[in-house]
PDB file of C-alpha atoms in Angstrom:
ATOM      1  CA  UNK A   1      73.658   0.293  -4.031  1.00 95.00           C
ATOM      2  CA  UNK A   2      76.643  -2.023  -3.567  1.00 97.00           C
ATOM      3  CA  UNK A   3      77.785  -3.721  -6.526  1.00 98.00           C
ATOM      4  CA  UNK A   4      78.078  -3.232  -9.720  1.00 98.00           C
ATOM      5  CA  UNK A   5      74.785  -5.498 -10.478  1.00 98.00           C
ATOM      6  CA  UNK A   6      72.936  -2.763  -8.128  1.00 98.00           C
ATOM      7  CA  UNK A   7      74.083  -0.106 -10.219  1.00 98.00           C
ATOM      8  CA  UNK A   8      73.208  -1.984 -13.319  1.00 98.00           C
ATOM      9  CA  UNK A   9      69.683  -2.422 -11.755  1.00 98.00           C
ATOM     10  CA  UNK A  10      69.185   0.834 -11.149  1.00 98.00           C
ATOM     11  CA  UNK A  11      69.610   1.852 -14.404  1.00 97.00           C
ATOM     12  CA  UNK A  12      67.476  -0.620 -15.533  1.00 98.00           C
ATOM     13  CA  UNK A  13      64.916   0.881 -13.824  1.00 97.00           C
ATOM     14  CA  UNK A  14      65.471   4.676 -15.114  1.00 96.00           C
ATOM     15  CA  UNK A  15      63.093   4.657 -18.037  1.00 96.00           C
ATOM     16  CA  UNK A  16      64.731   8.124 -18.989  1.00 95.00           C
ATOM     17  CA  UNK A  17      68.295   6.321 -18.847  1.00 96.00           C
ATOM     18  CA  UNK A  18      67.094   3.464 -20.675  1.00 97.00           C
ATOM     19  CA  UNK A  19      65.904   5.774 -23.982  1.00 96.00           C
ATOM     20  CA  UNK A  20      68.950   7.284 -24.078  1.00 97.00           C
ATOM     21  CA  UNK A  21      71.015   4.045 -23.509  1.00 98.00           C
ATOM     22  CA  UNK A  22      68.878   2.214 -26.390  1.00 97.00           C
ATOM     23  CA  UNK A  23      68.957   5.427 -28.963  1.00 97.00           C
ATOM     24  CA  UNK A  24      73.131   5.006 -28.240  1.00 98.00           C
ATOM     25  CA  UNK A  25      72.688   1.416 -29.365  1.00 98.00           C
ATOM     26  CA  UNK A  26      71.070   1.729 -32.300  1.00 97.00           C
ATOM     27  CA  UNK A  27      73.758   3.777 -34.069  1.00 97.00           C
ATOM     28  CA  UNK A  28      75.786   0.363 -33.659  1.00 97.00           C
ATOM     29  CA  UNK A  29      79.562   2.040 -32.687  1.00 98.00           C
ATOM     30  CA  UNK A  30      82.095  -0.096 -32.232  1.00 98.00           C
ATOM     31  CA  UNK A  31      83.287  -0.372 -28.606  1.00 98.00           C
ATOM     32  CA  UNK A  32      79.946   1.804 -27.520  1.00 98.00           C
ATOM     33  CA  UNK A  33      79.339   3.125 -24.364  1.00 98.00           C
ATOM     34  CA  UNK A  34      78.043   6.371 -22.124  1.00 98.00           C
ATOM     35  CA  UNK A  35      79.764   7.372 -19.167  1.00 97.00           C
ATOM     36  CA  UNK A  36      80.840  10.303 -16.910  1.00 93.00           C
ATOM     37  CA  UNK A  37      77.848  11.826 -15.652  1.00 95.00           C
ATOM     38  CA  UNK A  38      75.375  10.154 -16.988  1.00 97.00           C
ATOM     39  CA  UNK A  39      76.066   7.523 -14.759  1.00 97.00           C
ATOM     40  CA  UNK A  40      77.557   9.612 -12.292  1.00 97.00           C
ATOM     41  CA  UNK A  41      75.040  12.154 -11.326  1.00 96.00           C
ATOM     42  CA  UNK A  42      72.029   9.398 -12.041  1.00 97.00           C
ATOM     43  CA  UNK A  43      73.884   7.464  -8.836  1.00 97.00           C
ATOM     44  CA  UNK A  44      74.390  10.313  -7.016  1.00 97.00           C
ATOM     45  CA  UNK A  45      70.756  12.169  -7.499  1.00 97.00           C
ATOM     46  CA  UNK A  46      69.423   8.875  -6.061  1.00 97.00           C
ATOM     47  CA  UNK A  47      71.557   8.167  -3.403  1.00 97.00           C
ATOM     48  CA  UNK A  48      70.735  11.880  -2.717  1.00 97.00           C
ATOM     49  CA  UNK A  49      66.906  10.979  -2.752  1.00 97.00           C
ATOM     50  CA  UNK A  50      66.325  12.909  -6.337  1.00 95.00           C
ATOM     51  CA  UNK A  51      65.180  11.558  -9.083  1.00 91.00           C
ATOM     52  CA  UNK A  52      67.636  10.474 -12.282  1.00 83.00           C
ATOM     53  CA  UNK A  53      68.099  13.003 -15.160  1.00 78.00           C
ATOM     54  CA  UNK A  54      69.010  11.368 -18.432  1.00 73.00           C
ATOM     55  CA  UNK A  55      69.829  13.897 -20.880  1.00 74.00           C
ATOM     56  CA  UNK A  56      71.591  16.583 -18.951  1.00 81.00           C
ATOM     57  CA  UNK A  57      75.495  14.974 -19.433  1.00 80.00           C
ATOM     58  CA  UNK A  58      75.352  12.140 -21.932  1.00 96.00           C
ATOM     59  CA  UNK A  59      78.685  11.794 -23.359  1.00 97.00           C
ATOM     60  CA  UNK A  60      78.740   8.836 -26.064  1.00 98.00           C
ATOM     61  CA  UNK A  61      82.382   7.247 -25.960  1.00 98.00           C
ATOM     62  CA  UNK A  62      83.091   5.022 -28.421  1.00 98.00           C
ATOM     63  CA  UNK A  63      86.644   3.513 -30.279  1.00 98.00           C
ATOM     64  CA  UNK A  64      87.089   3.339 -34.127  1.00 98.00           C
ATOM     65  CA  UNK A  65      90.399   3.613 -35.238  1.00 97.00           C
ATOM     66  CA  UNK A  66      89.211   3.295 -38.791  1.00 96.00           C
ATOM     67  CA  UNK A  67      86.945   6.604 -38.689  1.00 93.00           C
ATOM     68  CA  UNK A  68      88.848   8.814 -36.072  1.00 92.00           C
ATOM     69  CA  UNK A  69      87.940  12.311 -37.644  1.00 92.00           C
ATOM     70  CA  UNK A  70      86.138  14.774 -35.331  1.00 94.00           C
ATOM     71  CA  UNK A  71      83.780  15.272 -38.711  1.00 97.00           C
ATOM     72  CA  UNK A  72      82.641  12.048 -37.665  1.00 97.00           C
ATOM     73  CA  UNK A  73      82.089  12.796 -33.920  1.00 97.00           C
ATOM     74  CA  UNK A  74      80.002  16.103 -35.137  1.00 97.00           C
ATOM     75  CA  UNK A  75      77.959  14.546 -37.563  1.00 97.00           C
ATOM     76  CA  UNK A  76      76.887  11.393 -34.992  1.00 98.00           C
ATOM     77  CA  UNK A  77      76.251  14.292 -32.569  1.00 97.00           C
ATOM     78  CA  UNK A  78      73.629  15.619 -35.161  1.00 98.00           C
ATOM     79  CA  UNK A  79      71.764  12.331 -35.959  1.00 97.00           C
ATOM     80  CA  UNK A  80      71.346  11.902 -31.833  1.00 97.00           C
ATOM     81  CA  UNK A  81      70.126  15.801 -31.711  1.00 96.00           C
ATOM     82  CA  UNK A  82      67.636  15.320 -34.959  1.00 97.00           C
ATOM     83  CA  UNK A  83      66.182  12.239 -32.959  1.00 96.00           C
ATOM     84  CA  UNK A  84      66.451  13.867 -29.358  1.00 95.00           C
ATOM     85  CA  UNK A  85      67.210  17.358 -29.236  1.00 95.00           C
ATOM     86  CA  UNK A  86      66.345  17.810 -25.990  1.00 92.00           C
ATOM     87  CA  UNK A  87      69.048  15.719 -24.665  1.00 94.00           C
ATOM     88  CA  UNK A  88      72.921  17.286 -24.876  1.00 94.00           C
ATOM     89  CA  UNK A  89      74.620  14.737 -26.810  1.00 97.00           C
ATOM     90  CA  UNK A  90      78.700  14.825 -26.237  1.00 97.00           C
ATOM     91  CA  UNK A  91      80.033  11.868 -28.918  1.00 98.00           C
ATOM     92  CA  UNK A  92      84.060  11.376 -28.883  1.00 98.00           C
ATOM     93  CA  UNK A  93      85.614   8.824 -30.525  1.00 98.00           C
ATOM     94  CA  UNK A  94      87.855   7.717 -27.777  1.00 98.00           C
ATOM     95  CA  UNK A  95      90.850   6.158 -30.748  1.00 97.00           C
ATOM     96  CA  UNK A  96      91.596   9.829 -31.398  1.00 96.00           C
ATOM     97  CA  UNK A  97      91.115  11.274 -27.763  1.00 96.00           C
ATOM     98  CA  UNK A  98      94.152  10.417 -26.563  1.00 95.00           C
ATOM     99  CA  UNK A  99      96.080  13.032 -28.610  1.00 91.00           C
ATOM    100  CA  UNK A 100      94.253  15.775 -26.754  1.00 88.00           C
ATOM    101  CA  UNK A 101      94.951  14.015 -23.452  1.00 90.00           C
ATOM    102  CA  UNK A 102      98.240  13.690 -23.786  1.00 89.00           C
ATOM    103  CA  UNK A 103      98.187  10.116 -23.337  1.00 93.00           C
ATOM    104  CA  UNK A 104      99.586   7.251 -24.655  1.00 95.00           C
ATOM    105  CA  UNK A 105      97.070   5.558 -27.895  1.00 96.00           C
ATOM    106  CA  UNK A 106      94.242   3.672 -25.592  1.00 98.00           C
ATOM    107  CA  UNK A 107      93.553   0.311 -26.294  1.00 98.00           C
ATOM    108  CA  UNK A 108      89.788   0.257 -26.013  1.00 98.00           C
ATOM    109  CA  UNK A 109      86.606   2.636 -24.514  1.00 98.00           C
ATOM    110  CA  UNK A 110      87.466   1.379 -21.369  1.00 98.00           C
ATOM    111  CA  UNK A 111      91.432   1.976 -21.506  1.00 98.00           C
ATOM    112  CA  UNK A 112      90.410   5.696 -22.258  1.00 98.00           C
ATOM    113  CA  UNK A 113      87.312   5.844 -19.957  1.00 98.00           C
ATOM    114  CA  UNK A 114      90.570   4.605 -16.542  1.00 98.00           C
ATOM    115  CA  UNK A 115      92.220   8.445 -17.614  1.00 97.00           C
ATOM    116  CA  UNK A 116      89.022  10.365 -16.864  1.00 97.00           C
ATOM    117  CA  UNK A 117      89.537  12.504 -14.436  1.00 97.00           C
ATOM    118  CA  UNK A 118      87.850  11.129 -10.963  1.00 98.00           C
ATOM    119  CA  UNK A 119      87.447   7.308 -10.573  1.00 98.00           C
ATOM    120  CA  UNK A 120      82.978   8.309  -9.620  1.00 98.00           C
ATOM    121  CA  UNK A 121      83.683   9.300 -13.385  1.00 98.00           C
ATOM    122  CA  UNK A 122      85.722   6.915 -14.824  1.00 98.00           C
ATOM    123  CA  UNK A 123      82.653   4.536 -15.080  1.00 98.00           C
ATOM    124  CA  UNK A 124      80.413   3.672 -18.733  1.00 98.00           C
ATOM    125  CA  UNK A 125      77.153   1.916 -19.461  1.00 98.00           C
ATOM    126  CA  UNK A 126      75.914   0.409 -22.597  1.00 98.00           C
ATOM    127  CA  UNK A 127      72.735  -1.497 -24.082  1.00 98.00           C
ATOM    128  CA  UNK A 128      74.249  -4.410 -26.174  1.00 96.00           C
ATOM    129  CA  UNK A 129      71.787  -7.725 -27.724  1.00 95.00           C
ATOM    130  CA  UNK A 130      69.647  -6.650 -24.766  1.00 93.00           C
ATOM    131  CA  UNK A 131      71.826  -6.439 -22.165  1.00 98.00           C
ATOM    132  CA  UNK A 132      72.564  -3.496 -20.053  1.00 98.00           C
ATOM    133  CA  UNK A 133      76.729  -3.592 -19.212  1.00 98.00           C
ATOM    134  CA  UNK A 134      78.686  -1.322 -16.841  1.00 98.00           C
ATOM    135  CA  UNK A 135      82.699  -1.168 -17.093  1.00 98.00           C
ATOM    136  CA  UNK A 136      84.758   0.756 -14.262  1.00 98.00           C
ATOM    137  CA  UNK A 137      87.848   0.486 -14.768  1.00 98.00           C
ATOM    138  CA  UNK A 138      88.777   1.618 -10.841  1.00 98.00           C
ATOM    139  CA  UNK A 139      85.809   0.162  -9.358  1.00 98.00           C
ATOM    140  CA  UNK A 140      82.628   1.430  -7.799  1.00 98.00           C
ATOM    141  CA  UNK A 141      83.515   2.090  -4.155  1.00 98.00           C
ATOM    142  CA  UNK A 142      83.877   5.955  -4.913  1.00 98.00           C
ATOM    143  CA  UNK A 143      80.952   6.264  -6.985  1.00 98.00           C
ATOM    144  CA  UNK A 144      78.322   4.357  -4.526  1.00 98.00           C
ATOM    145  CA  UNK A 145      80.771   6.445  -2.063  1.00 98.00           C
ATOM    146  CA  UNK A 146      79.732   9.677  -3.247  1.00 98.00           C
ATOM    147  CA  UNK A 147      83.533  10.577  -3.683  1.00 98.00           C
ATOM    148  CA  UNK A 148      85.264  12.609  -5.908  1.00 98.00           C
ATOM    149  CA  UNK A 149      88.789  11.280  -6.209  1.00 97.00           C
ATOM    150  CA  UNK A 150      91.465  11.651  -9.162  1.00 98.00           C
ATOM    151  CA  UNK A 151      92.175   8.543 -11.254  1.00 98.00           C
ATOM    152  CA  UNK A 152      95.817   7.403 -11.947  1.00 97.00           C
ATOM    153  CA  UNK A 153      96.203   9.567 -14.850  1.00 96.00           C
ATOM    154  CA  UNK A 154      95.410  12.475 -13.085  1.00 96.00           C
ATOM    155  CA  UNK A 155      96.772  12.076  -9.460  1.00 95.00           C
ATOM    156  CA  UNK A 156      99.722  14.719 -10.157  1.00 94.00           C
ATOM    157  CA  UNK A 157      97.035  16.840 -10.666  1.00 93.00           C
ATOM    158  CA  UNK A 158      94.226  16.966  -8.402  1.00 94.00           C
ATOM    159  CA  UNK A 159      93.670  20.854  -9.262  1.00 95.00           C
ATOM    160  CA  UNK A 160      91.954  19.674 -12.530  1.00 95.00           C
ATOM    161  CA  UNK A 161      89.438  17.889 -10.140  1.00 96.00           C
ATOM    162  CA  UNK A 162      88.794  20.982  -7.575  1.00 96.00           C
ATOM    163  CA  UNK A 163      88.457  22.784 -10.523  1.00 97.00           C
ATOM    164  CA  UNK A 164      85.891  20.623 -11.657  1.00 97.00           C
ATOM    165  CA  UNK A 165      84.205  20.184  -8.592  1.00 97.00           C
ATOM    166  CA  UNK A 166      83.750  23.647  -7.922  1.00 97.00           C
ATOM    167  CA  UNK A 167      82.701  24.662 -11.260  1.00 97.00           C
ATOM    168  CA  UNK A 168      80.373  22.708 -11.423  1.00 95.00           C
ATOM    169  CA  UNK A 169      79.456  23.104  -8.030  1.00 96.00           C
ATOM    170  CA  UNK A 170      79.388  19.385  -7.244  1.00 97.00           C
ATOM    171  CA  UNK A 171      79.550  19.977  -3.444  1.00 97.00           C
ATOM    172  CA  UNK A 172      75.812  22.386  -3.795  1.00 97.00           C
ATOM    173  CA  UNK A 173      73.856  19.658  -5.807  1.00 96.00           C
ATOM    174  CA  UNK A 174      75.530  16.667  -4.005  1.00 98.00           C
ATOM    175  CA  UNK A 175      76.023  17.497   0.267  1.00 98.00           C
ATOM    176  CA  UNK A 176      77.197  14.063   0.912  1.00 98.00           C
ATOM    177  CA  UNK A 177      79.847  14.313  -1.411  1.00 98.00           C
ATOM    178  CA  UNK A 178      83.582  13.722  -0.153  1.00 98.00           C
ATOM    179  CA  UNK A 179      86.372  15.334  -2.503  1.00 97.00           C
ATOM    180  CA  UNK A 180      89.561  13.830  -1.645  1.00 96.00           C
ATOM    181  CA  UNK A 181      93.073  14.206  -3.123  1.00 87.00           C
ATOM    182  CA  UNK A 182      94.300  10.745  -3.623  1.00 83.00           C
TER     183      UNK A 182
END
């Protein structure tokens, strides 16, 4: 993988990632995408010669300013688990996420999705009219990289990554992987 339309591809060609992608698109969110590690670990596993899980980490991101209440969030959570309860279904609607984060109001999914925490992270795929679209705000380099680096937002505090990386024990499931502070 080297682009974004080689990530894209692969995806494509995840049959698992595709059911979850197209069960995301028919709730018809505004602003709609999955990120973190559902694209994450899907890249790494394969660049690590492992197959692509699809419903361990699928965190639905979308923005509605209109409907910000976390009732909301819960309840979409519940349609996705009476349809797939297999998969563990993390839905945030990102117009009210920034009050938790700290943050200044995002703009969009993708304004919220460039303050996750790494930049390998910090990257969102959605089904739309039959399209499959990727945004990264900071690019792909560190994902195809297999690198765990902090994003703008949290550069004055790369102890939330190490944290992260070593409870979840990214470094066991993922050898290749490079943690680096800026």
């Amino acid at each position: 993988m080297k682009s974004i339309d080689d990530v894209v591809g692969f995806i494509e060609r995840q049959p698992e990632l595709m059911r979850v992608l197209e069960l995301v698109e028919a709730l018809s969110l505004p602003d709609c995408w999955i990120g973190a590690g559902f694209v994450r670990n899907a890249v790494w596993d394969a660049l690590h010669g492992r197959p692509a899980e699809g419903g361990n980490d699928v965190d639905v991101a979308y923005f509605d300013p209109a409907n910000a209440s976390g009732a909301n969030d819960a309840a979409l959570e519940a349609r996705l688990r009476a349809t797939d309860p297999r998969t563990v279904w993390d839905v945030k609607n990102q117009a009210r996420m920034h009050v938790r984060n700290g943050d200044a109001p995002y703009l969009d999914t993708e304004d919220a999705v460039a303050c996750w925490p790494e930049t390998a992270t910090a990257v969102a795929v959605r089904r739309q009219f039959g399209r499959t679209e990727l945004i990264a705000p900071h690019g792909i380099d560190d994902l195809i990289g297999v690198v765990a680096r902090p994003t703008p937002a949290f550069r004055t505090r790369p102890e939330v990554v190490m944290r992260r990386v070593c409870g979840r024990r990214w470094q066991s499931r993922w050898p290749q992987l490079r943690v680096l502070e800026r």
